[in-house]
PDB file of C-alpha atoms in Angstrom:
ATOM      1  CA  UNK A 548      23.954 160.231 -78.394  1.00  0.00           C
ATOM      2  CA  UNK A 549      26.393 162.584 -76.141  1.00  0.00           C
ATOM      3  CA  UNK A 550      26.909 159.362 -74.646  1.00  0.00           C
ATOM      4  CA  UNK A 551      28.959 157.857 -77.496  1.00  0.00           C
ATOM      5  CA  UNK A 552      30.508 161.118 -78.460  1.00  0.00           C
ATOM      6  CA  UNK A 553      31.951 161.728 -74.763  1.00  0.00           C
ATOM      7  CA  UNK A 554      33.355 157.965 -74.990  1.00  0.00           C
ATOM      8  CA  UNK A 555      35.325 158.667 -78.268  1.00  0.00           C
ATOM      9  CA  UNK A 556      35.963 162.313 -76.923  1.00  0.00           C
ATOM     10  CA  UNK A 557      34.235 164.284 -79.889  1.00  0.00           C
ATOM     11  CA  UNK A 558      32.058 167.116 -79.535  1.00  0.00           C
ATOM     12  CA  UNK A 559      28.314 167.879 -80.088  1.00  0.00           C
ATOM     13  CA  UNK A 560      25.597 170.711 -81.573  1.00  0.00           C
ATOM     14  CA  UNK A 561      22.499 171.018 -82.377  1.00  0.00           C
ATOM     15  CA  UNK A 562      21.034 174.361 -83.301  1.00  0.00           C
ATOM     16  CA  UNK A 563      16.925 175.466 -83.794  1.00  0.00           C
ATOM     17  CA  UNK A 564      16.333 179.001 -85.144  1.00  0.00           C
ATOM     18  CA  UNK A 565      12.143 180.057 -85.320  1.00  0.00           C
ATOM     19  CA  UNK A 566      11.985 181.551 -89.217  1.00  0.00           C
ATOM     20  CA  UNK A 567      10.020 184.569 -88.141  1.00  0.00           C
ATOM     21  CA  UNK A 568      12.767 185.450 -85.432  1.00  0.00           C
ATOM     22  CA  UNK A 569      15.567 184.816 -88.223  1.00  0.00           C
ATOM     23  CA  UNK A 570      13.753 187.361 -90.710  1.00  0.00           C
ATOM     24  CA  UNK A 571      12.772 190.262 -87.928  1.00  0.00           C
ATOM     25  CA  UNK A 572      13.312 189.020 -84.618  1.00  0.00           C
ATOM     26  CA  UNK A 573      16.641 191.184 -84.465  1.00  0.00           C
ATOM     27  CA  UNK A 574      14.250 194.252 -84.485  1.00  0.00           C
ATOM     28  CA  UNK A 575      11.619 193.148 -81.463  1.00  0.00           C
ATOM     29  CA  UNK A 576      13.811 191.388 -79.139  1.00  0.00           C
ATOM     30  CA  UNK A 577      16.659 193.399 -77.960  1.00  0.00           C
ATOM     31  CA  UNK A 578      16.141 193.320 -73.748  1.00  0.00           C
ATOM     32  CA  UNK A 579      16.575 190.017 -71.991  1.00  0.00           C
ATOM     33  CA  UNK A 580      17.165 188.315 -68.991  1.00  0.00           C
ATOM     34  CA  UNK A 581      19.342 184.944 -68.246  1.00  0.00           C
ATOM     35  CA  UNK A 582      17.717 182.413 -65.981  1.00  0.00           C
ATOM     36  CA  UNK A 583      19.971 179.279 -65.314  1.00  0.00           C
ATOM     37  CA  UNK A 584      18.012 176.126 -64.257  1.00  0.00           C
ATOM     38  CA  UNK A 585      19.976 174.383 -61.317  1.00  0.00           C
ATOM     39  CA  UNK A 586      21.029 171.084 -62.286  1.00  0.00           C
ATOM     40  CA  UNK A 587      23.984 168.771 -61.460  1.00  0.00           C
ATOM     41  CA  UNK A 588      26.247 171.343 -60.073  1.00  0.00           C
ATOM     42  CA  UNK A 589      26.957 172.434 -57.142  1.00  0.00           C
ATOM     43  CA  UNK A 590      26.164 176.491 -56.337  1.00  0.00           C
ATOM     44  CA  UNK A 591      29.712 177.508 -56.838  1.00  0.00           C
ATOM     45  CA  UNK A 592      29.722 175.632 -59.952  1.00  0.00           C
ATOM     46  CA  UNK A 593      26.490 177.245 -61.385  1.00  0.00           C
ATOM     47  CA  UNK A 594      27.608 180.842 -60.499  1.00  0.00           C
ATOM     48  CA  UNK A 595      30.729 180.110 -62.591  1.00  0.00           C
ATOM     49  CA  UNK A 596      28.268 179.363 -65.767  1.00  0.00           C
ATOM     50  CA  UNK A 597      26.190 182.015 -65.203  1.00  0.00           C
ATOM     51  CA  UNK A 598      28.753 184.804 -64.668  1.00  0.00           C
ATOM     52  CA  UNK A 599      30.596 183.313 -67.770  1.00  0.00           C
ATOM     53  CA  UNK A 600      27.643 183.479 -70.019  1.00  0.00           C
ATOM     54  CA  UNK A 601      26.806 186.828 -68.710  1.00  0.00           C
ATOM     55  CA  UNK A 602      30.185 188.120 -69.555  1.00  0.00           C
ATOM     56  CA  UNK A 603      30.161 186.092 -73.093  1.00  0.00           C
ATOM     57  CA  UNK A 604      27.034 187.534 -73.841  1.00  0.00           C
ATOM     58  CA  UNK A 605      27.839 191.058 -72.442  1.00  0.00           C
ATOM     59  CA  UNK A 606      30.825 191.781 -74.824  1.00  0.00           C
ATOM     60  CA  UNK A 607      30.185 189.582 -77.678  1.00  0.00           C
ATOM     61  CA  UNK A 608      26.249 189.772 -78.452  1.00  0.00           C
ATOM     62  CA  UNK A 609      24.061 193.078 -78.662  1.00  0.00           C
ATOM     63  CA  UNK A 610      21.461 192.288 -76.212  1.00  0.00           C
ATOM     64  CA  UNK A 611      20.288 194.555 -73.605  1.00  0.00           C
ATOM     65  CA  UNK A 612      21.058 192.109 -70.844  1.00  0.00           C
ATOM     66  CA  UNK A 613      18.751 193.457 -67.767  1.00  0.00           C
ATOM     67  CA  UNK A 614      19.520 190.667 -65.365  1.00  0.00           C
ATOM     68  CA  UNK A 615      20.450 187.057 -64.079  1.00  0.00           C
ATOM     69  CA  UNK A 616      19.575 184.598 -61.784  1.00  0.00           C
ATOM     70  CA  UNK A 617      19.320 180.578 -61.214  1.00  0.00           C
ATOM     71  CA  UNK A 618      16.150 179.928 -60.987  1.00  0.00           C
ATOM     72  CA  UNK A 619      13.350 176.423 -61.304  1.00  0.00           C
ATOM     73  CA  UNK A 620      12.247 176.862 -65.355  1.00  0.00           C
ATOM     74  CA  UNK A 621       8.405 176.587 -63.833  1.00  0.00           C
ATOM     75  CA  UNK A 622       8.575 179.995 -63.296  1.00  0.00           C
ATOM     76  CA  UNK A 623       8.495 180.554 -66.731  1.00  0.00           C
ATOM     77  CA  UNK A 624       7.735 183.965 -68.415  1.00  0.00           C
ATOM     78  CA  UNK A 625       5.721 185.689 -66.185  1.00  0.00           C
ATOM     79  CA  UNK A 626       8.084 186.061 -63.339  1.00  0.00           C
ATOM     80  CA  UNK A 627      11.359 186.034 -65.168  1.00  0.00           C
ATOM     81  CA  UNK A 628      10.704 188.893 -67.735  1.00  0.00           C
ATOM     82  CA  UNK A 629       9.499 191.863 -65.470  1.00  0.00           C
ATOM     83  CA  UNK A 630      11.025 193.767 -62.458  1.00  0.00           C
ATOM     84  CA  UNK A 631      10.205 196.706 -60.683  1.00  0.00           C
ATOM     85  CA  UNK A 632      12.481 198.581 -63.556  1.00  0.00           C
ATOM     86  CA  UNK A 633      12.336 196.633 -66.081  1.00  0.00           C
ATOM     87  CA  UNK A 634      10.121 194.746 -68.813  1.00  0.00           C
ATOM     88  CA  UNK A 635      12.449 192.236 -71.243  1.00  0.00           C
ATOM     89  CA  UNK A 636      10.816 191.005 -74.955  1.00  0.00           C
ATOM     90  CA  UNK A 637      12.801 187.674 -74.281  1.00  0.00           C
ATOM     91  CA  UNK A 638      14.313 185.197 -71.612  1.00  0.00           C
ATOM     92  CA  UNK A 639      17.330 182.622 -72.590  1.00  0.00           C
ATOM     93  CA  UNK A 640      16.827 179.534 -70.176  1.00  0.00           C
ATOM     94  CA  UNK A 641      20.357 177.525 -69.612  1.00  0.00           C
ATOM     95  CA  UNK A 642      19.841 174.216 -68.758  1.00  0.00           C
ATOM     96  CA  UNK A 643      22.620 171.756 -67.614  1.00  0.00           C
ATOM     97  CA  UNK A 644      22.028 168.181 -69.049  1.00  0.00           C
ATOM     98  CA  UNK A 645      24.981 166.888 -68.349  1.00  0.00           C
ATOM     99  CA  UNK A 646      28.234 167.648 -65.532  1.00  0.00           C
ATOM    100  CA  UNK A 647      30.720 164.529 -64.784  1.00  0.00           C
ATOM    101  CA  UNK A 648      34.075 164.766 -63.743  1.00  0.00           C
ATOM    102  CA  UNK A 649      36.362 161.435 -65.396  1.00  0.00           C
ATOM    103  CA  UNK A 650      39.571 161.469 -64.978  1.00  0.00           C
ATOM    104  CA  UNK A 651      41.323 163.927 -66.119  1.00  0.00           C
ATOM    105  CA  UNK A 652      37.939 164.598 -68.133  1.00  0.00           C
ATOM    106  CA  UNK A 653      35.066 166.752 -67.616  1.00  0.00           C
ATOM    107  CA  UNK A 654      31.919 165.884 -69.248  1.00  0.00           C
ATOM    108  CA  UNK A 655      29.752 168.879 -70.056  1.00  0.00           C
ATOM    109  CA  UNK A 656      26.492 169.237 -72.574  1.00  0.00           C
ATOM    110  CA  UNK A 657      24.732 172.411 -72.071  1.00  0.00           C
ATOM    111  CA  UNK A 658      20.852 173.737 -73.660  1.00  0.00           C
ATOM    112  CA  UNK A 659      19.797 177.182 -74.060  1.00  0.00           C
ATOM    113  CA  UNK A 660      17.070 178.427 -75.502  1.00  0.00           C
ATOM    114  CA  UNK A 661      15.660 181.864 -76.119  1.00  0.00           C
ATOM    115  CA  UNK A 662      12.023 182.294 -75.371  1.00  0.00           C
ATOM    116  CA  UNK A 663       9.509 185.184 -76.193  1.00  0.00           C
ATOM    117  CA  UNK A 664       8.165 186.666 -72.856  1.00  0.00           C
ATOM    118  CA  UNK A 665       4.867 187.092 -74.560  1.00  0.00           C
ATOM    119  CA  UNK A 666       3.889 183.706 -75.406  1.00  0.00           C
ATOM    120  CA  UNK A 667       7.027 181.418 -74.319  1.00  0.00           C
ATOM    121  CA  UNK A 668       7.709 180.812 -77.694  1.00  0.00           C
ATOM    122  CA  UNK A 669      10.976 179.005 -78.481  1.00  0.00           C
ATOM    123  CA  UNK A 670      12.676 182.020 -81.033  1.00  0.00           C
ATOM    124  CA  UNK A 671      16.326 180.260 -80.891  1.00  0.00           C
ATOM    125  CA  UNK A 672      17.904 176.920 -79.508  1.00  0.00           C
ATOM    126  CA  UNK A 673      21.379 175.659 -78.818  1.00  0.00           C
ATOM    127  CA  UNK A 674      23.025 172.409 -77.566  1.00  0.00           C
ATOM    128  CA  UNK A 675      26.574 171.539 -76.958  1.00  0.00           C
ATOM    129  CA  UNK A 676      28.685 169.113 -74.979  1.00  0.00           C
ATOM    130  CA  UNK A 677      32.154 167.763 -75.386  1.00  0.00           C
ATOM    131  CA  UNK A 678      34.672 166.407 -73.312  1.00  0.00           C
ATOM    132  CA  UNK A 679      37.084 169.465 -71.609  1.00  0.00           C
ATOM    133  CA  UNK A 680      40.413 169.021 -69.833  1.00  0.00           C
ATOM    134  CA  UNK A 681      40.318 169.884 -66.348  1.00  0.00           C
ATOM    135  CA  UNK A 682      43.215 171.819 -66.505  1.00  0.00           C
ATOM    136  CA  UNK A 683      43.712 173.584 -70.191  1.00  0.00           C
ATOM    137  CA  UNK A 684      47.231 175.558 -69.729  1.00  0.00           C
ATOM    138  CA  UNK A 685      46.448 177.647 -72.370  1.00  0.00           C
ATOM    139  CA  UNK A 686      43.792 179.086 -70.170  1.00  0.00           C
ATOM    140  CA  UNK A 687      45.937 179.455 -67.235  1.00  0.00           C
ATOM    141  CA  UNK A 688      45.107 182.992 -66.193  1.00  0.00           C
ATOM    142  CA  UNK A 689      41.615 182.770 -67.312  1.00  0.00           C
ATOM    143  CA  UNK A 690      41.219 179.980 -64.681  1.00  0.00           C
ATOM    144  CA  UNK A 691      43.574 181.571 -62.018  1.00  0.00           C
ATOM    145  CA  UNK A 692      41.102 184.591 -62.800  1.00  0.00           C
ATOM    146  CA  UNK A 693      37.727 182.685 -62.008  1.00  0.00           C
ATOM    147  CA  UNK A 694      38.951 181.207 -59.053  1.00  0.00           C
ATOM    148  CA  UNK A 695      39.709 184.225 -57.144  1.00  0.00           C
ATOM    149  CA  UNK A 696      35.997 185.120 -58.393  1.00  0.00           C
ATOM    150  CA  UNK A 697      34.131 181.932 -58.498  1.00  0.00           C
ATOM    151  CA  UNK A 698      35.906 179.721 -55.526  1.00  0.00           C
ATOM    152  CA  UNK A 699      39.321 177.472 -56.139  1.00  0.00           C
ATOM    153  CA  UNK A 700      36.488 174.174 -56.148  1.00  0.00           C
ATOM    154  CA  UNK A 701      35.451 175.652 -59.448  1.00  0.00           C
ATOM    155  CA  UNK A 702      39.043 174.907 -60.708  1.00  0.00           C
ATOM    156  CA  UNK A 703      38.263 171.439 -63.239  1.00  0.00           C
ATOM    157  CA  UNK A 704      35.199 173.318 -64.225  1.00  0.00           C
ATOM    158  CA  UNK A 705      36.685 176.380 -65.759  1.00  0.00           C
ATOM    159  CA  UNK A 706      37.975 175.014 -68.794  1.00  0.00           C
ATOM    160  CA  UNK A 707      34.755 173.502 -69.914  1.00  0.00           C
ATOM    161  CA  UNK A 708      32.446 176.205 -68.960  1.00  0.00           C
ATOM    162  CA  UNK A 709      34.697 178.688 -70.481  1.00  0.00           C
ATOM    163  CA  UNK A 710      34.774 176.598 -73.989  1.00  0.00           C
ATOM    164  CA  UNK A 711      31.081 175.658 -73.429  1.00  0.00           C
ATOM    165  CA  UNK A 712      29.773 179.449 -73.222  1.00  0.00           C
ATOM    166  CA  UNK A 713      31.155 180.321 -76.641  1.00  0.00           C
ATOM    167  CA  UNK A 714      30.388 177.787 -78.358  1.00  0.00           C
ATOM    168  CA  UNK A 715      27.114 177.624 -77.367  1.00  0.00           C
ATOM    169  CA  UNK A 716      26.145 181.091 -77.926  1.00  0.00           C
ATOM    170  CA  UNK A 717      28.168 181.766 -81.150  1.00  0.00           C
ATOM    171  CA  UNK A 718      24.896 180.952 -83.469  1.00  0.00           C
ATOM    172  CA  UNK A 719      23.035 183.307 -81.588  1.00  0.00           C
ATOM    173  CA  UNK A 720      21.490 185.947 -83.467  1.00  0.00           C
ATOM    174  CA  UNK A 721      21.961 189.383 -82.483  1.00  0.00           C
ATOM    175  CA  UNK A 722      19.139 192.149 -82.501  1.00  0.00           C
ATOM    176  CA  UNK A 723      19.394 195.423 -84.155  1.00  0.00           C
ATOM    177  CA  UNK A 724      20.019 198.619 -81.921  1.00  0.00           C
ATOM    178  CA  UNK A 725      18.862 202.177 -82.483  1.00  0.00           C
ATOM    179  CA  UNK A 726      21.250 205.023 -81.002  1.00  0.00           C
ATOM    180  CA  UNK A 727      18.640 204.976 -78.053  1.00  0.00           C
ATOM    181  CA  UNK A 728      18.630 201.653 -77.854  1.00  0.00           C
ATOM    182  CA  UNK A 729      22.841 201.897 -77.609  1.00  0.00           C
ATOM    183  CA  UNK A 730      23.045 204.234 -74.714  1.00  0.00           C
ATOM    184  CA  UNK A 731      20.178 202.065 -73.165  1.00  0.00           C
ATOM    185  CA  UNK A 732      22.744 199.035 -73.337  1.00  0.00           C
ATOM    186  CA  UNK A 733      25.799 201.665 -72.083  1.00  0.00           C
ATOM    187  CA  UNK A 734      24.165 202.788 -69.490  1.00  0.00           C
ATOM    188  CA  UNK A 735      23.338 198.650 -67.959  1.00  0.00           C
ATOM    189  CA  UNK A 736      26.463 197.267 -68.950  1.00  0.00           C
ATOM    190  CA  UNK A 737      28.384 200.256 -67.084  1.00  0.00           C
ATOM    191  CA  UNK A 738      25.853 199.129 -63.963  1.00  0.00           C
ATOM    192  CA  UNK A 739      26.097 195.537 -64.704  1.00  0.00           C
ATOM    193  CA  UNK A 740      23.288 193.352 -64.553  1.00  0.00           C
ATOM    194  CA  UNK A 741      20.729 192.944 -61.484  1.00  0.00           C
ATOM    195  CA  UNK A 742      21.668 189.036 -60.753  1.00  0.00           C
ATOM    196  CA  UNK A 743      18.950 186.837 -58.862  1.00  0.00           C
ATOM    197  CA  UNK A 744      16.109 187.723 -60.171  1.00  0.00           C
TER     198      UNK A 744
END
């Protein structure tokens, strides 16, 4: 399918949302962690995802965002979702299915999905490729920006991941906060999140 719609340079989604998490998941699952599964790109490239998606997620969603880290999905559960200092209700697993520079093209489909620690339930799903510019001049600082952080190789990618990130995570539900539960999130985002879990 993202086959054909690359070819004819259209765009792709596909959304799952669990019915119990729609109704009262925003009140159980409020701390998570981001795992990114390595796939087709190189380590440069995957930091650039994951510190984009952190950031997206950080100022746009209301998660308590404990941590990062790339990281094989057989892992699962039980040794993304606790630390030493800290227990999450919920991981979201990123999951590269597709990375191919054409041209001036860049080929990108990404998964997430956000899973109970408890069980491994899927709660929420996303999927979305296109085909991104590798070079977008309306983003010219942004990608000036992430190469100083990121590494000038990640240049072509920047555009697409930056795209990618927000649309991917727009239909992401977020979970309702108690005034604890806001200083909680203060306090982390002032710290930032632990990264390689």
């Amino acid at each position: 399918m993202f086959g054909l719609l690359f070819l004819i340079g259209c765009s792709s989604s596909q959304t799952f949302l669990d019915p119990g998490f729609a109704n009262s998941g925003g009140q159980h699952y409020k701390r998570i962690v981001l795992v990114l599964e390595p796939g087709e790109l190189d380590r440069a490239a995957h930091a650039l995802l994951l510190g984009t998606s952190l950031e997206y997620i950080g100022h746009h969603k209301e998660y308590i965002l404990y941590g990062a880290g790339i990281e094989r999905a057989e892992r699962r559960a039980a040794g993304f979702c606790a630390g030493g200092d800290y227990e999450a209700d919920a991981y979201l697993l990123l999951k590269v299915e597709r990375a191919t520079l054409e041209g001036a093209r860049f080929l990108f489909s990404v998964k997430a999905g956000l899973h109970d620690c408890a069980d491994d339930s899927k709660l929420w799903a996303a999927e979305y490729g296109s085909a991104y510019p590798r070079y977008d001049q309306d983003l010219a600082a942004t990608i000036r920006g992430f190469q100083n952080r990121y590494g000038v190789q990640t240049g072509p990618f920047i555009p697409g991941v930056y795209l990618i990130t927000r649309e991917l995570f727009e239909s992401l539900p977020d979970p309702e906060l108690s005034g604890d539960d806001i200083l909680e999130k203060i306090d982390i985002d002032a710290r930032g999140p632990r990264l390689d879990l």
